[in-house]
XYZ file of C-alpha atoms in Angstrom:
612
model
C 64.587 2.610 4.065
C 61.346 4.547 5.821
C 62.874 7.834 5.399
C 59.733 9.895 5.508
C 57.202 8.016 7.187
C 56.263 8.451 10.844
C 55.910 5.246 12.679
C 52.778 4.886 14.354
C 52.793 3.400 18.320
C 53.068 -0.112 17.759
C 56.082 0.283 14.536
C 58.029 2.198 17.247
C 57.486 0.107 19.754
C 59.040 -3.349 17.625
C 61.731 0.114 15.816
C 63.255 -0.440 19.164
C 64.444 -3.842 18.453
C 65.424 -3.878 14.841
C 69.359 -3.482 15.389
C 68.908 -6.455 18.379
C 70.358 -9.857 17.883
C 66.848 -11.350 18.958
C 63.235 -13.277 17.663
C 60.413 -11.192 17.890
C 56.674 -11.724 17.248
C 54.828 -9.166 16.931
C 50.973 -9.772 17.661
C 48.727 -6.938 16.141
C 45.438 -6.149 14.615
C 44.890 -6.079 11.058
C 45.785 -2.879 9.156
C 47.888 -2.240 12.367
C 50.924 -1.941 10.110
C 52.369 -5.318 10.885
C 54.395 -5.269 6.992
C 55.930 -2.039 8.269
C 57.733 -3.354 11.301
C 58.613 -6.935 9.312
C 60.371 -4.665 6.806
C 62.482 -2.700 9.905
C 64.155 -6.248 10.330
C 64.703 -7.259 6.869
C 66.558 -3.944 5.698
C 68.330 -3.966 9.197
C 70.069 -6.884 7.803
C 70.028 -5.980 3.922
C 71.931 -2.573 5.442
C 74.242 -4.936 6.996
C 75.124 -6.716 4.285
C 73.311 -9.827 5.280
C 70.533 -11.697 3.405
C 67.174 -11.452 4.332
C 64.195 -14.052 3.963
C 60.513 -12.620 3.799
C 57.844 -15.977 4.334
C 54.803 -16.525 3.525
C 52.131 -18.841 3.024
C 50.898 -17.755 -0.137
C 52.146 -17.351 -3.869
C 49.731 -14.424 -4.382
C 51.339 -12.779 -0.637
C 54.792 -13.477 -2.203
C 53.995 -11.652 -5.754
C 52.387 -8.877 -4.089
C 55.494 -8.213 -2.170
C 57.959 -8.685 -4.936
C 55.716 -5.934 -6.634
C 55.889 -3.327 -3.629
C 59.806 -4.240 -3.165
C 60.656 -4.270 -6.878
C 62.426 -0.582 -6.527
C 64.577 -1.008 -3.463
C 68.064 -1.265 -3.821
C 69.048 -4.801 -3.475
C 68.594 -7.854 -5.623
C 65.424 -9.772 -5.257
C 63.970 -12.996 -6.093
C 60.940 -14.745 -5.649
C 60.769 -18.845 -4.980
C 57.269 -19.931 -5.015
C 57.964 -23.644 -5.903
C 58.825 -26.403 -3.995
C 60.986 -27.918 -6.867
C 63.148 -26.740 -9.912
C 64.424 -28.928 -12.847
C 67.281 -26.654 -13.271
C 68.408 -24.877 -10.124
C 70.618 -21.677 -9.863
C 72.356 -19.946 -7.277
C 70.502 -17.736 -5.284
C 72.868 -14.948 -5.322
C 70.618 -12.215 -4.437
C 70.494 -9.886 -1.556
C 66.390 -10.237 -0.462
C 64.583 -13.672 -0.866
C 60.980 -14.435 -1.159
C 59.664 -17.267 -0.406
C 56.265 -19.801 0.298
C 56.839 -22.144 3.646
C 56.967 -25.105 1.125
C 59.523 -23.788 -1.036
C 61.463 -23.552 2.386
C 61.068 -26.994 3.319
C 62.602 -28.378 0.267
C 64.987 -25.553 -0.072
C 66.415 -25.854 2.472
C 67.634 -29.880 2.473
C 71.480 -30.360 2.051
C 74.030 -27.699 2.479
C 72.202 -24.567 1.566
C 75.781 -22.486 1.874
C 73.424 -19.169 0.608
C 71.014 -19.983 4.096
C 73.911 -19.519 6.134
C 74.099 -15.635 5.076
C 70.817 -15.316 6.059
C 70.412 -12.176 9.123
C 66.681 -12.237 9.147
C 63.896 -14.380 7.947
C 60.476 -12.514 8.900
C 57.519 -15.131 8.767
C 54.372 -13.258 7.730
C 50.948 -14.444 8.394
C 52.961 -17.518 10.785
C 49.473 -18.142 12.664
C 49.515 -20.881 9.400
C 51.541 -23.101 11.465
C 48.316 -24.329 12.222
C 46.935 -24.941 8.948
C 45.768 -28.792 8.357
C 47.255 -28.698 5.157
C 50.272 -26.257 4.976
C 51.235 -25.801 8.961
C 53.863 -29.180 8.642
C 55.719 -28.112 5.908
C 56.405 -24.098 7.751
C 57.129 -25.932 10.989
C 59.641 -28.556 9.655
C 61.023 -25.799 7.229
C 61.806 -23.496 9.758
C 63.208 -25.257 11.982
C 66.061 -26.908 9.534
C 66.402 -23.193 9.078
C 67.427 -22.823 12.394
C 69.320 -25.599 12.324
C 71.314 -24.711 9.423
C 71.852 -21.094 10.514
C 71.306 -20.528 13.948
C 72.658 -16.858 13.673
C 69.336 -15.139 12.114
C 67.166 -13.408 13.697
C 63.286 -15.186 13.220
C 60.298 -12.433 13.106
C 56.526 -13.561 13.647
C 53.949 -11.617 12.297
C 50.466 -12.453 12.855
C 46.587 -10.377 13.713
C 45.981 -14.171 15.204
C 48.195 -16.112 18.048
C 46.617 -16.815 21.436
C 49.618 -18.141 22.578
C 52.199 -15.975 21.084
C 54.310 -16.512 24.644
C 54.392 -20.504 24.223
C 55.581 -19.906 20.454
C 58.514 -17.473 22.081
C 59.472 -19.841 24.034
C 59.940 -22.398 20.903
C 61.982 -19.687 18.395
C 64.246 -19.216 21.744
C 64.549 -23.215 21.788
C 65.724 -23.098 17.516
C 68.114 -20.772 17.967
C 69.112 -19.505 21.314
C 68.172 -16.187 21.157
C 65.989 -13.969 23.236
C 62.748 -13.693 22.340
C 60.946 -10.149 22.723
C 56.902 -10.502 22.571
C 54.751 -7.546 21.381
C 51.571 -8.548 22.009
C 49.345 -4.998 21.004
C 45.328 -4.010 20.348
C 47.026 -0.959 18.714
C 44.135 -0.843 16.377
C 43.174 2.239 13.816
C 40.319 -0.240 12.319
C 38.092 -1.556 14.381
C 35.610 -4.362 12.898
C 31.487 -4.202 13.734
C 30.378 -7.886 13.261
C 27.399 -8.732 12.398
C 25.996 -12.509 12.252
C 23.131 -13.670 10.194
C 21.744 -17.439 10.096
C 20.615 -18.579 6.599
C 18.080 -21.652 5.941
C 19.864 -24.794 5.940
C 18.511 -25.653 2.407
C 21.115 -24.472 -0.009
C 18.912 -22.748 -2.257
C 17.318 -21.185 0.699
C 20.821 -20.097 2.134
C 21.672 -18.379 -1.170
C 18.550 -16.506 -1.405
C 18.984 -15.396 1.991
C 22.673 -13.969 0.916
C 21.619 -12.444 -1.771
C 18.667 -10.925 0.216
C 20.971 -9.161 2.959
C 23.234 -8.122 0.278
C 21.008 -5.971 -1.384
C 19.274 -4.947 1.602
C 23.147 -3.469 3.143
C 23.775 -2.189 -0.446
C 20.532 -0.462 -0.539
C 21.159 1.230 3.032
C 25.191 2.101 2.047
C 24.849 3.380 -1.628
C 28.133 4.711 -1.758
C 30.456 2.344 0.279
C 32.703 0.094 -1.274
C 32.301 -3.980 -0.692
C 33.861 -7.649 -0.663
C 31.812 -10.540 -1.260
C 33.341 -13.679 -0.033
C 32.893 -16.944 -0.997
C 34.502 -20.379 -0.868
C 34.116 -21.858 -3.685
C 34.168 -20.740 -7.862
C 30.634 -22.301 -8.265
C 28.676 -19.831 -5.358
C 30.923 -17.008 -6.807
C 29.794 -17.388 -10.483
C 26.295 -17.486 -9.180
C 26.004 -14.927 -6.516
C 28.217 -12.667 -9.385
C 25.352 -13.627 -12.017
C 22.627 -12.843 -9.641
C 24.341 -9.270 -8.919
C 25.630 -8.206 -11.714
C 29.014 -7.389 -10.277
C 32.819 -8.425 -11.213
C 33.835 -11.821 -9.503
C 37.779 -12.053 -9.214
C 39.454 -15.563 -8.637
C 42.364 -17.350 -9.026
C 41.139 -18.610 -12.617
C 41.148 -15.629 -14.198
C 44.424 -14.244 -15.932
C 46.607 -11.982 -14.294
C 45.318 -9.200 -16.603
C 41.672 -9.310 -15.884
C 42.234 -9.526 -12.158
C 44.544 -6.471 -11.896
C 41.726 -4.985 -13.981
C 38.850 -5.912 -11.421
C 41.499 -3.938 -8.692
C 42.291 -0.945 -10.223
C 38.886 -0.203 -11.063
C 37.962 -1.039 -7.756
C 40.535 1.295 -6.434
C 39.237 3.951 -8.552
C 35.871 3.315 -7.648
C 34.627 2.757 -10.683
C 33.184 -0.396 -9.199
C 31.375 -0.375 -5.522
C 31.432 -4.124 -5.191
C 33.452 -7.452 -5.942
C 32.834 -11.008 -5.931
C 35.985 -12.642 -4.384
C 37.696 -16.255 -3.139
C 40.094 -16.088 -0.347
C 42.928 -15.306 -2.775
C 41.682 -11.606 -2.716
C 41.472 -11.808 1.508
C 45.526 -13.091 1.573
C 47.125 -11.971 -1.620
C 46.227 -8.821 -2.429
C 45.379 -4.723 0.164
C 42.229 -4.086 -1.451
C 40.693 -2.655 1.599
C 36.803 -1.950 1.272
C 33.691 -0.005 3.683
C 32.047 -3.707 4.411
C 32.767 -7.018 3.734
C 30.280 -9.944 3.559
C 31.296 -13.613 4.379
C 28.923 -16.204 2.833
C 29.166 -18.993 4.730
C 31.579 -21.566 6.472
C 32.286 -24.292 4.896
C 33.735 -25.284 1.408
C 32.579 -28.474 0.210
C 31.999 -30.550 3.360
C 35.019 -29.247 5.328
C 34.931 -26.066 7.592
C 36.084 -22.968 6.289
C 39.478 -22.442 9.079
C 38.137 -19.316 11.432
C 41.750 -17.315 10.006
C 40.970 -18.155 7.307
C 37.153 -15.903 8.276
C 38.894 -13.626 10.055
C 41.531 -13.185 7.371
C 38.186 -12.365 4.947
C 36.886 -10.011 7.766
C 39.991 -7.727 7.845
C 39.764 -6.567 4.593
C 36.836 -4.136 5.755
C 37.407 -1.212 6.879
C 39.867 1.728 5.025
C 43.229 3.018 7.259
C 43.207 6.700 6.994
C 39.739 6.934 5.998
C 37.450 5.133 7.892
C 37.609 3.909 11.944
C 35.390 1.048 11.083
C 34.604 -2.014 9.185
C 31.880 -3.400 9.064
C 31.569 -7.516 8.453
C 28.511 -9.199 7.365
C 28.993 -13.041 8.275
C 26.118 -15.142 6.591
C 25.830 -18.943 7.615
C 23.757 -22.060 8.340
C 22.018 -22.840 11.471
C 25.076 -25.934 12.798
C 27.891 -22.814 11.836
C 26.766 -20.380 13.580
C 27.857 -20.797 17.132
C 31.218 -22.097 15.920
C 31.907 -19.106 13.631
C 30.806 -16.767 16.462
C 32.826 -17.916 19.160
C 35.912 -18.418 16.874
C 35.667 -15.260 15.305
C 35.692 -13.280 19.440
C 38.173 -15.767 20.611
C 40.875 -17.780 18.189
C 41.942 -21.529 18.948
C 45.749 -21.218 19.898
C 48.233 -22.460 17.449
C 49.103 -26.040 17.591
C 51.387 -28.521 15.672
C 50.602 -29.762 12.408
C 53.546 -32.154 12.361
C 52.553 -35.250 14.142
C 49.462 -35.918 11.464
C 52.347 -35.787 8.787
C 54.930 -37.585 11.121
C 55.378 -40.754 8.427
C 55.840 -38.257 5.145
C 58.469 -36.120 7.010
C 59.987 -39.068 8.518
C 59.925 -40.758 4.821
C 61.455 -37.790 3.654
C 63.710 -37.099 6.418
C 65.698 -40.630 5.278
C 64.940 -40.391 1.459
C 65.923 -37.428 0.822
C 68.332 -36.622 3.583
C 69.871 -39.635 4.816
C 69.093 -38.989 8.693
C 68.932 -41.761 11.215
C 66.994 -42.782 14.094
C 68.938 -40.048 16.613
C 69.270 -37.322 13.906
C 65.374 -37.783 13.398
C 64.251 -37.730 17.256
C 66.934 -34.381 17.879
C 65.304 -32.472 15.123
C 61.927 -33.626 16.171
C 62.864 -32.260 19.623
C 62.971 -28.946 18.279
C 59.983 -28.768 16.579
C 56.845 -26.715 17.840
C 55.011 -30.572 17.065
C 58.163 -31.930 19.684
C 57.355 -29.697 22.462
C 53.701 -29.537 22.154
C 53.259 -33.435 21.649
C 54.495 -36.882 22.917
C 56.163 -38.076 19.387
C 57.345 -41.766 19.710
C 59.910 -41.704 16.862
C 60.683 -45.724 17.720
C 57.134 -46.616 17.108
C 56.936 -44.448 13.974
C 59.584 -46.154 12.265
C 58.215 -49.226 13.175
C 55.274 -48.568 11.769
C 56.667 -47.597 8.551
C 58.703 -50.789 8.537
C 55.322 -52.512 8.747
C 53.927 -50.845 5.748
C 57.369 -51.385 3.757
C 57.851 -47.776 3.620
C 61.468 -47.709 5.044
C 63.653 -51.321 5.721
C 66.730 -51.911 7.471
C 70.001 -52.438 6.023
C 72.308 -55.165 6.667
C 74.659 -52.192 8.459
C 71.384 -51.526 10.623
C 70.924 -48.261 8.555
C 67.428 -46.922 7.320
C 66.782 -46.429 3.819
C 63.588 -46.050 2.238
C 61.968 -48.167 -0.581
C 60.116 -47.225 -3.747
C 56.794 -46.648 -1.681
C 58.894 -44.473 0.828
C 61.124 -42.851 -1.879
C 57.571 -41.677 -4.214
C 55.910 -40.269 -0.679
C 58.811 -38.228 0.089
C 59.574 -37.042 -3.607
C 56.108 -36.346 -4.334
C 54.660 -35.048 -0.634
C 52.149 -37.607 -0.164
C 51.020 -39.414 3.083
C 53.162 -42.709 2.891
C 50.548 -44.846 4.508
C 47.860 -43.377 1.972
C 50.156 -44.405 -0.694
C 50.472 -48.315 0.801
C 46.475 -48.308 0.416
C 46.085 -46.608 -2.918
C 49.012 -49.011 -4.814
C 46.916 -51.813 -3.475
C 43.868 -50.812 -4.550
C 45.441 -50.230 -8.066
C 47.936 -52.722 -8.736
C 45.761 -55.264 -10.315
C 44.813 -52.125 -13.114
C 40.945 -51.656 -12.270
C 39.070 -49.702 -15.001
C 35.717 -49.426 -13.505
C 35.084 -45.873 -12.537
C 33.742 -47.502 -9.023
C 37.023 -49.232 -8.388
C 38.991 -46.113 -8.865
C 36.958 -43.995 -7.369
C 37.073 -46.050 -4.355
C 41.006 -46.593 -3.897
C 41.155 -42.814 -3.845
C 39.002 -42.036 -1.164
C 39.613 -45.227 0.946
C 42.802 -43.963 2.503
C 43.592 -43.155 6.475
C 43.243 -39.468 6.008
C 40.547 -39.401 4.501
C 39.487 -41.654 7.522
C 37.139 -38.881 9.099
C 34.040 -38.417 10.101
C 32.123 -35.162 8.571
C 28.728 -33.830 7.023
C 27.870 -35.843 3.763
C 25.653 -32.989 1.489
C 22.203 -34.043 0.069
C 23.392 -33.355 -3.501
C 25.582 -36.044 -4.519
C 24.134 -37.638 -7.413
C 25.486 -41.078 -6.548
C 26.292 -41.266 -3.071
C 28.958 -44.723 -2.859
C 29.096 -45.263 1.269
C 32.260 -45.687 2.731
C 33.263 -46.100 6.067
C 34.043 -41.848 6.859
C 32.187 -39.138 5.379
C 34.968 -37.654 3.886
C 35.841 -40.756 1.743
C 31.987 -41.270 1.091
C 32.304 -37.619 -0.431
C 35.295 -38.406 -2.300
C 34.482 -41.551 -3.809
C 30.958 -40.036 -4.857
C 31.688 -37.278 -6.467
C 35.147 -38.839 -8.287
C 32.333 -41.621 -9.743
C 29.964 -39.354 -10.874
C 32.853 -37.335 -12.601
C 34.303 -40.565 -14.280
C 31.092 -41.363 -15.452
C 30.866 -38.298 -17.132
C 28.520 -36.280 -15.517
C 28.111 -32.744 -14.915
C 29.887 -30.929 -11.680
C 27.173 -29.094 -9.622
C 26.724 -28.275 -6.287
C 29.816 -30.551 -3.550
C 30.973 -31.684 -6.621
C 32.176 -28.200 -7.676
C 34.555 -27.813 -4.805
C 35.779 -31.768 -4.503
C 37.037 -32.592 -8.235
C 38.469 -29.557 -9.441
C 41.652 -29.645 -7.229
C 41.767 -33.271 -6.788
C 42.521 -33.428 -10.353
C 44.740 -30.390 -10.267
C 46.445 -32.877 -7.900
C 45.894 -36.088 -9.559
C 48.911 -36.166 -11.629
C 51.182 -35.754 -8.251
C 49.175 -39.068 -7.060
C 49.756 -41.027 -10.493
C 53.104 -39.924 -10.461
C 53.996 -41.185 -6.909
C 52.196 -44.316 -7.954
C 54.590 -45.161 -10.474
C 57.731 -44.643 -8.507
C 55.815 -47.021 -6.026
C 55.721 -49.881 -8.668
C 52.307 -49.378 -9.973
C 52.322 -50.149 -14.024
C 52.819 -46.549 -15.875
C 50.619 -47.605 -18.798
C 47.547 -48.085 -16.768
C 48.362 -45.030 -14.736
C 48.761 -43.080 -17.774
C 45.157 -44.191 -18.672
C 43.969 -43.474 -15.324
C 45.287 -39.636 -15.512
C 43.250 -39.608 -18.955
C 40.199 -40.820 -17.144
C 40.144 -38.008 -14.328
C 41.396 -35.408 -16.156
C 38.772 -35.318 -18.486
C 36.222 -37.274 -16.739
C 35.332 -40.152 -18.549
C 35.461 -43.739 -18.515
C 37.545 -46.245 -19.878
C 35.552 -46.598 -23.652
C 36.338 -42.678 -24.302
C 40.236 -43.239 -23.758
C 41.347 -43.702 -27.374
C 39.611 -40.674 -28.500
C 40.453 -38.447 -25.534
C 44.413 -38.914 -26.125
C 43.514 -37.303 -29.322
C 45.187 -33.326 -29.296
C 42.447 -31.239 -29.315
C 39.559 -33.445 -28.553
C 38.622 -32.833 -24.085
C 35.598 -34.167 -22.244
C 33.214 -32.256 -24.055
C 34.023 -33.272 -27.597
C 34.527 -36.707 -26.621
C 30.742 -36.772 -24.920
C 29.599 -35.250 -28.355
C 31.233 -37.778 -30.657
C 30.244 -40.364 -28.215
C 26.804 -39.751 -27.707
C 27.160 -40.232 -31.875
C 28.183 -43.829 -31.616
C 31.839 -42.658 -32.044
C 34.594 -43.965 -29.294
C 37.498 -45.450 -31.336
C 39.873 -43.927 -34.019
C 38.677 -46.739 -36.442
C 35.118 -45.337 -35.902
C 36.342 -41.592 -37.009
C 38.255 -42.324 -40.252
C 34.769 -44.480 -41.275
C 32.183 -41.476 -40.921
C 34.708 -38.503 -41.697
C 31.385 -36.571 -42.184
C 30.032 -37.401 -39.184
C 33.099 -36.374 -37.220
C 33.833 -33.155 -39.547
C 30.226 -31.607 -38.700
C 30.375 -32.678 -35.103
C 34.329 -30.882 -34.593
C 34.258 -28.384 -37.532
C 36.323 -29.334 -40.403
C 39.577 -27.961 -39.830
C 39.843 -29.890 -36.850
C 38.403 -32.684 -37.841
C 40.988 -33.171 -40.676
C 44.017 -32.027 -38.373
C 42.666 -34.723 -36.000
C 42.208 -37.400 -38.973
C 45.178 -36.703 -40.410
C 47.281 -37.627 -37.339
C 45.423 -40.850 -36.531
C 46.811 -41.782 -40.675
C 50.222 -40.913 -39.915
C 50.707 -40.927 -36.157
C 54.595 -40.380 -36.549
C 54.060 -37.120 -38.855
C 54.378 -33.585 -37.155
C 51.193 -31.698 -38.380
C 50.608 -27.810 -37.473
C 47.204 -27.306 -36.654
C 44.833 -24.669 -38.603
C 45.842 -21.158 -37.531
C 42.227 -20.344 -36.529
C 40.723 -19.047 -33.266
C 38.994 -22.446 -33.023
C 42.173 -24.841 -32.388
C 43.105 -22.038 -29.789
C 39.773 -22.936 -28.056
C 40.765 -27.040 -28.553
C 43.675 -26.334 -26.378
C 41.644 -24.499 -23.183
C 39.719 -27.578 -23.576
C 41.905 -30.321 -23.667
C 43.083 -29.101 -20.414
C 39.888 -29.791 -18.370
């Protein structure tokens, strides 16, 4: 399948192993060629008449390769969900997949697993992601389980202890593990730190400041601007004048934003990290603008993941990387960035949801739990005391005991493993709810006030109503969820904590019902945070077409109720524009009656905003 291309040092190197019946990971720089030497494995088996997987952490990593692979030979199909209301076969030859959509693919008898010859896990330094490393670990290694036969490839610019992880793939399937640990290198990266003021006005200014001062010196280089959050790239993109591509913005405008990038047309981008992981848009320098997002720390892969997009293979034998950030960063960025933390098990701070799961949704016992456990990275790294873990979760009514001494999970169990919540954070939340609070203080509050939330961190001096709680993340939380309920504007933390809380609320409201909360209230409650209001704005906000900013104009006119807009028509009509307004009135007089809406451009408009 590489007919015509001439391997480089390290792709001959791991060419050597490709027809081997072993693991491999394969440690190497970025732009190295690392995709190169995953894809010697895969069509290997794909030549062989096997199945191959290709991993990866990322929906955006998965697309791009279904693009690139869309003319080879074989079947392919991409699986970037970890559920589907109406499953097929997977009958094709090459399968693409996220780490999630492995973990809950591969549950039951997965007959199409066991055809599996490779499974090549890109980017598999994300084992030790806080937030996605569990699900990789635990899918992989029911993977193994299933179908011990396939080879498992590692592919990563980022693992200290690549030997210690050898050592585990040899424990999941039996196999020999080679090790290719290379600084083959044809970009090498010139870093360059710069502290910013702490203020963070001041820390913009300063951004913006060394920005123009490199573009000013490199007129005709290409550059990334990273950022963390949507809010600092709108601004920094405003301030500029340049092209800011995010995950927002439709498909169309960002492959735009690329190919005129590509063609030079454009010198410089504004960019998230979905530009860093999803998409080769190599450029002369790349800026990082700070290190956190919100209150958390930005991971250092995740900086390092940013940095590796400088630099052009072919072109250019250097990148240079401008890293921007605030005085308590700096030290940690700097020594992360020459020297990576080694990769360490996610699992035991999600031992209760897997073990919830492991019984919900697959039936296991005590012994079937503690020998999968065992073969875990999290098993071999960690002392994991499966006894006291199910005790615990006995406590907290998660899982019970049968009268044939069998485990079997209850409503509260049964919701955390369906819906991938904490089980424990669920026990506290359902409390907090059951007796149907409306104040925006009350919700906020059973939110945030949840074990992992229990941690300590940085509170930011722009919270508009700071409500203290006993961790800084929860006091974060809870303030900037109140402040959204009550209908205020997002700025500043605010930007970065609600937006994907409520792209996540409705998983949350819909655990809480299979946990026994009451599905009115919670219906009302997913009103409330999804378009940030209180409890007096509900009636009109179920309305189609009317979202949080038409129901903050009608209420700041005395309207809130349905029986308020049918008595001042006018008032409404002027405040919505009329054919809305009637469309609107008309189904509040005859709720049962199917009316279309006004073919305008306006109603189009009604529907972006009902979905804030």
């Amino acid at each position: 399948m590489h007919k015509g291309i001439t391997y480089n040092p390290m792709q001959e190197e791991t060419a050597k192993y490709m027809h081997e019946d072993c693991n491999l990971i394969l440690k190497a720089p970025t732009s190295s060629g690392k995709t190169i030497s995953g894809e010697q494995f895969l069509f290997s088996s794909l030549e062989a008449g096997q199945k191959a997987i290709y991993l990866s952490p990322l929906k955006a990593l998965t697309n791009e390769k279904l693009k690139a692979w869309e003319n080879l030979p074989y079947k392919i199909r991409a699986i970037t969900s970890d559920h589907d209301s109406k499953p097929t076969p997977i009958v094709e030859d090459l399968i693409l997949m996220t780490t999630e959509a492995l973990d809950s693919r591969s549950r039951g008898a997965k007959n199409w697993l066991k055809s599996v010859g490779t499974i090549v896990c890109d980017e598999s330094h994300l084992l030790n992601s806080p937030r996605r490393g569990d699900a990789f670990e635990v899918g992989l290694t029911r993977f193994a389980l299933l179908n011990p036969k396939a080879r498992i490839i590692f592919l990563s610019a980022t693992i200290p202890n690549a030997e210690e992880l050898g050592e585990w793939l040899h424990c999941l399937n039996g196999k020999k593990t080679h090790v290719i640990d290379t600084d083959y290198q044809p970009i090498t990266h010139e870093y360059h730190f710069h502290e910013g003021r702490e203020n963070e006005w001041d820390f913009e200014s300063d951004a913006i400041d060394l920005i123009n001062k490199v573009r000013r010196q490199h007129p005709d280089e290409q550059m990334l601007i990273f950022v963390h959050t949507i809010n600092k790239g709108h601004k920094i993109s405003k301030q500029l004048g340049i092209p800011f591509h995010y995950s927002k913005l439709s498909k169309e405008e960002r492959h735009n934003i690329e190919k005129a990038f590509k063609e030079k047309k454009i010198s410089t981008i504004v960019a998230t990290s979905t530009l860093a992981w999803g998409v080769n848009l190599p450029a002369d320098i790349a800026f990082i603008v700070g290190a956190h997002r919100g209150p958390a720390d930005v991971e250092l892969y995740d900086l390092k993941q940013m940095a590796g997009r400088s630099g052009r293979y072919g072109l250019s034998s250097v990148g240079r990387v401008y890293i921007i950030t605030r005085p308590n960063d700096t030290e940690r960025v700097k020594e992360g960035i020459k020297k990576m933390p080694p990769i360490t098990s996610q699992l035991p701070g999600r031992l209760y949801f897997h073990i919830c799961s492991f019984i919900a949704r697959e039936a296991m016992q005590k012994p079937e739990i503690e020998h999968f456990i065992s073969k875990t990275l999290g098993g071999r790294q960690h002392k994991i005391h499966i006894s006291e873990a199910i005790d615990f979760l006995l406590q907290y009514d998660a899982i019970r005991e049968g009268a044939d001494g069998n485990l079997f999970a209850t409503n509260l169990g049964r919701a955390a493993a369906l819906m991938y919540v904490d089980p424990i954070d669920l026990f506290y939340m359902r409390r907090s709810l059951v007796d149907q609070p409306y104040s925006p203080l009350l919700i906020a509050k059973a939110f945030a006030d949840i074990p992992s939330l229990a941690v300590p961190s940085f509170v930011p001096k722009d919270l508009d109503d700071v409500i203290d709680m006993n961790y800084g993340q929860q006091t974060v939380l809870a303030s900037c969820l109140y402040s959204w309920l009550k209908g205020k504007t997002l700025h500043g933390t605010a930007t970065v904590i609600v937006p994907p809380f409520v792209m996540d609320s409705e998983r949350w409201i819909a655990a809480l019902a299979i946990a026994g909360v009451n599905k009115n209230y919670l219906n009302d409650v997913q009103l409330m945070i999804t378009n940030g209001c209180d409890e007096t704005m509900l009636e009109i906000v179920s309305l189609p077409g009317i979202g949080r900013k038409r129901a903050q104009v009608l209420k700041s006119l005395g309207i809130t109720t349905k029986k308020q807009m049918l008595e001042r028509e006018d008032v409404v009509s002027n405040a919505l524009g009329r054919n809305l307004a009637q469309t609107i009135i008309a189904k509040i007089r005859n709720p049962n009656a199917i009316i279309v809406p006004f073919a305008s451009s306006k109603p189009k408009r009604v529907t972006g905003q009902k979905k804030r």
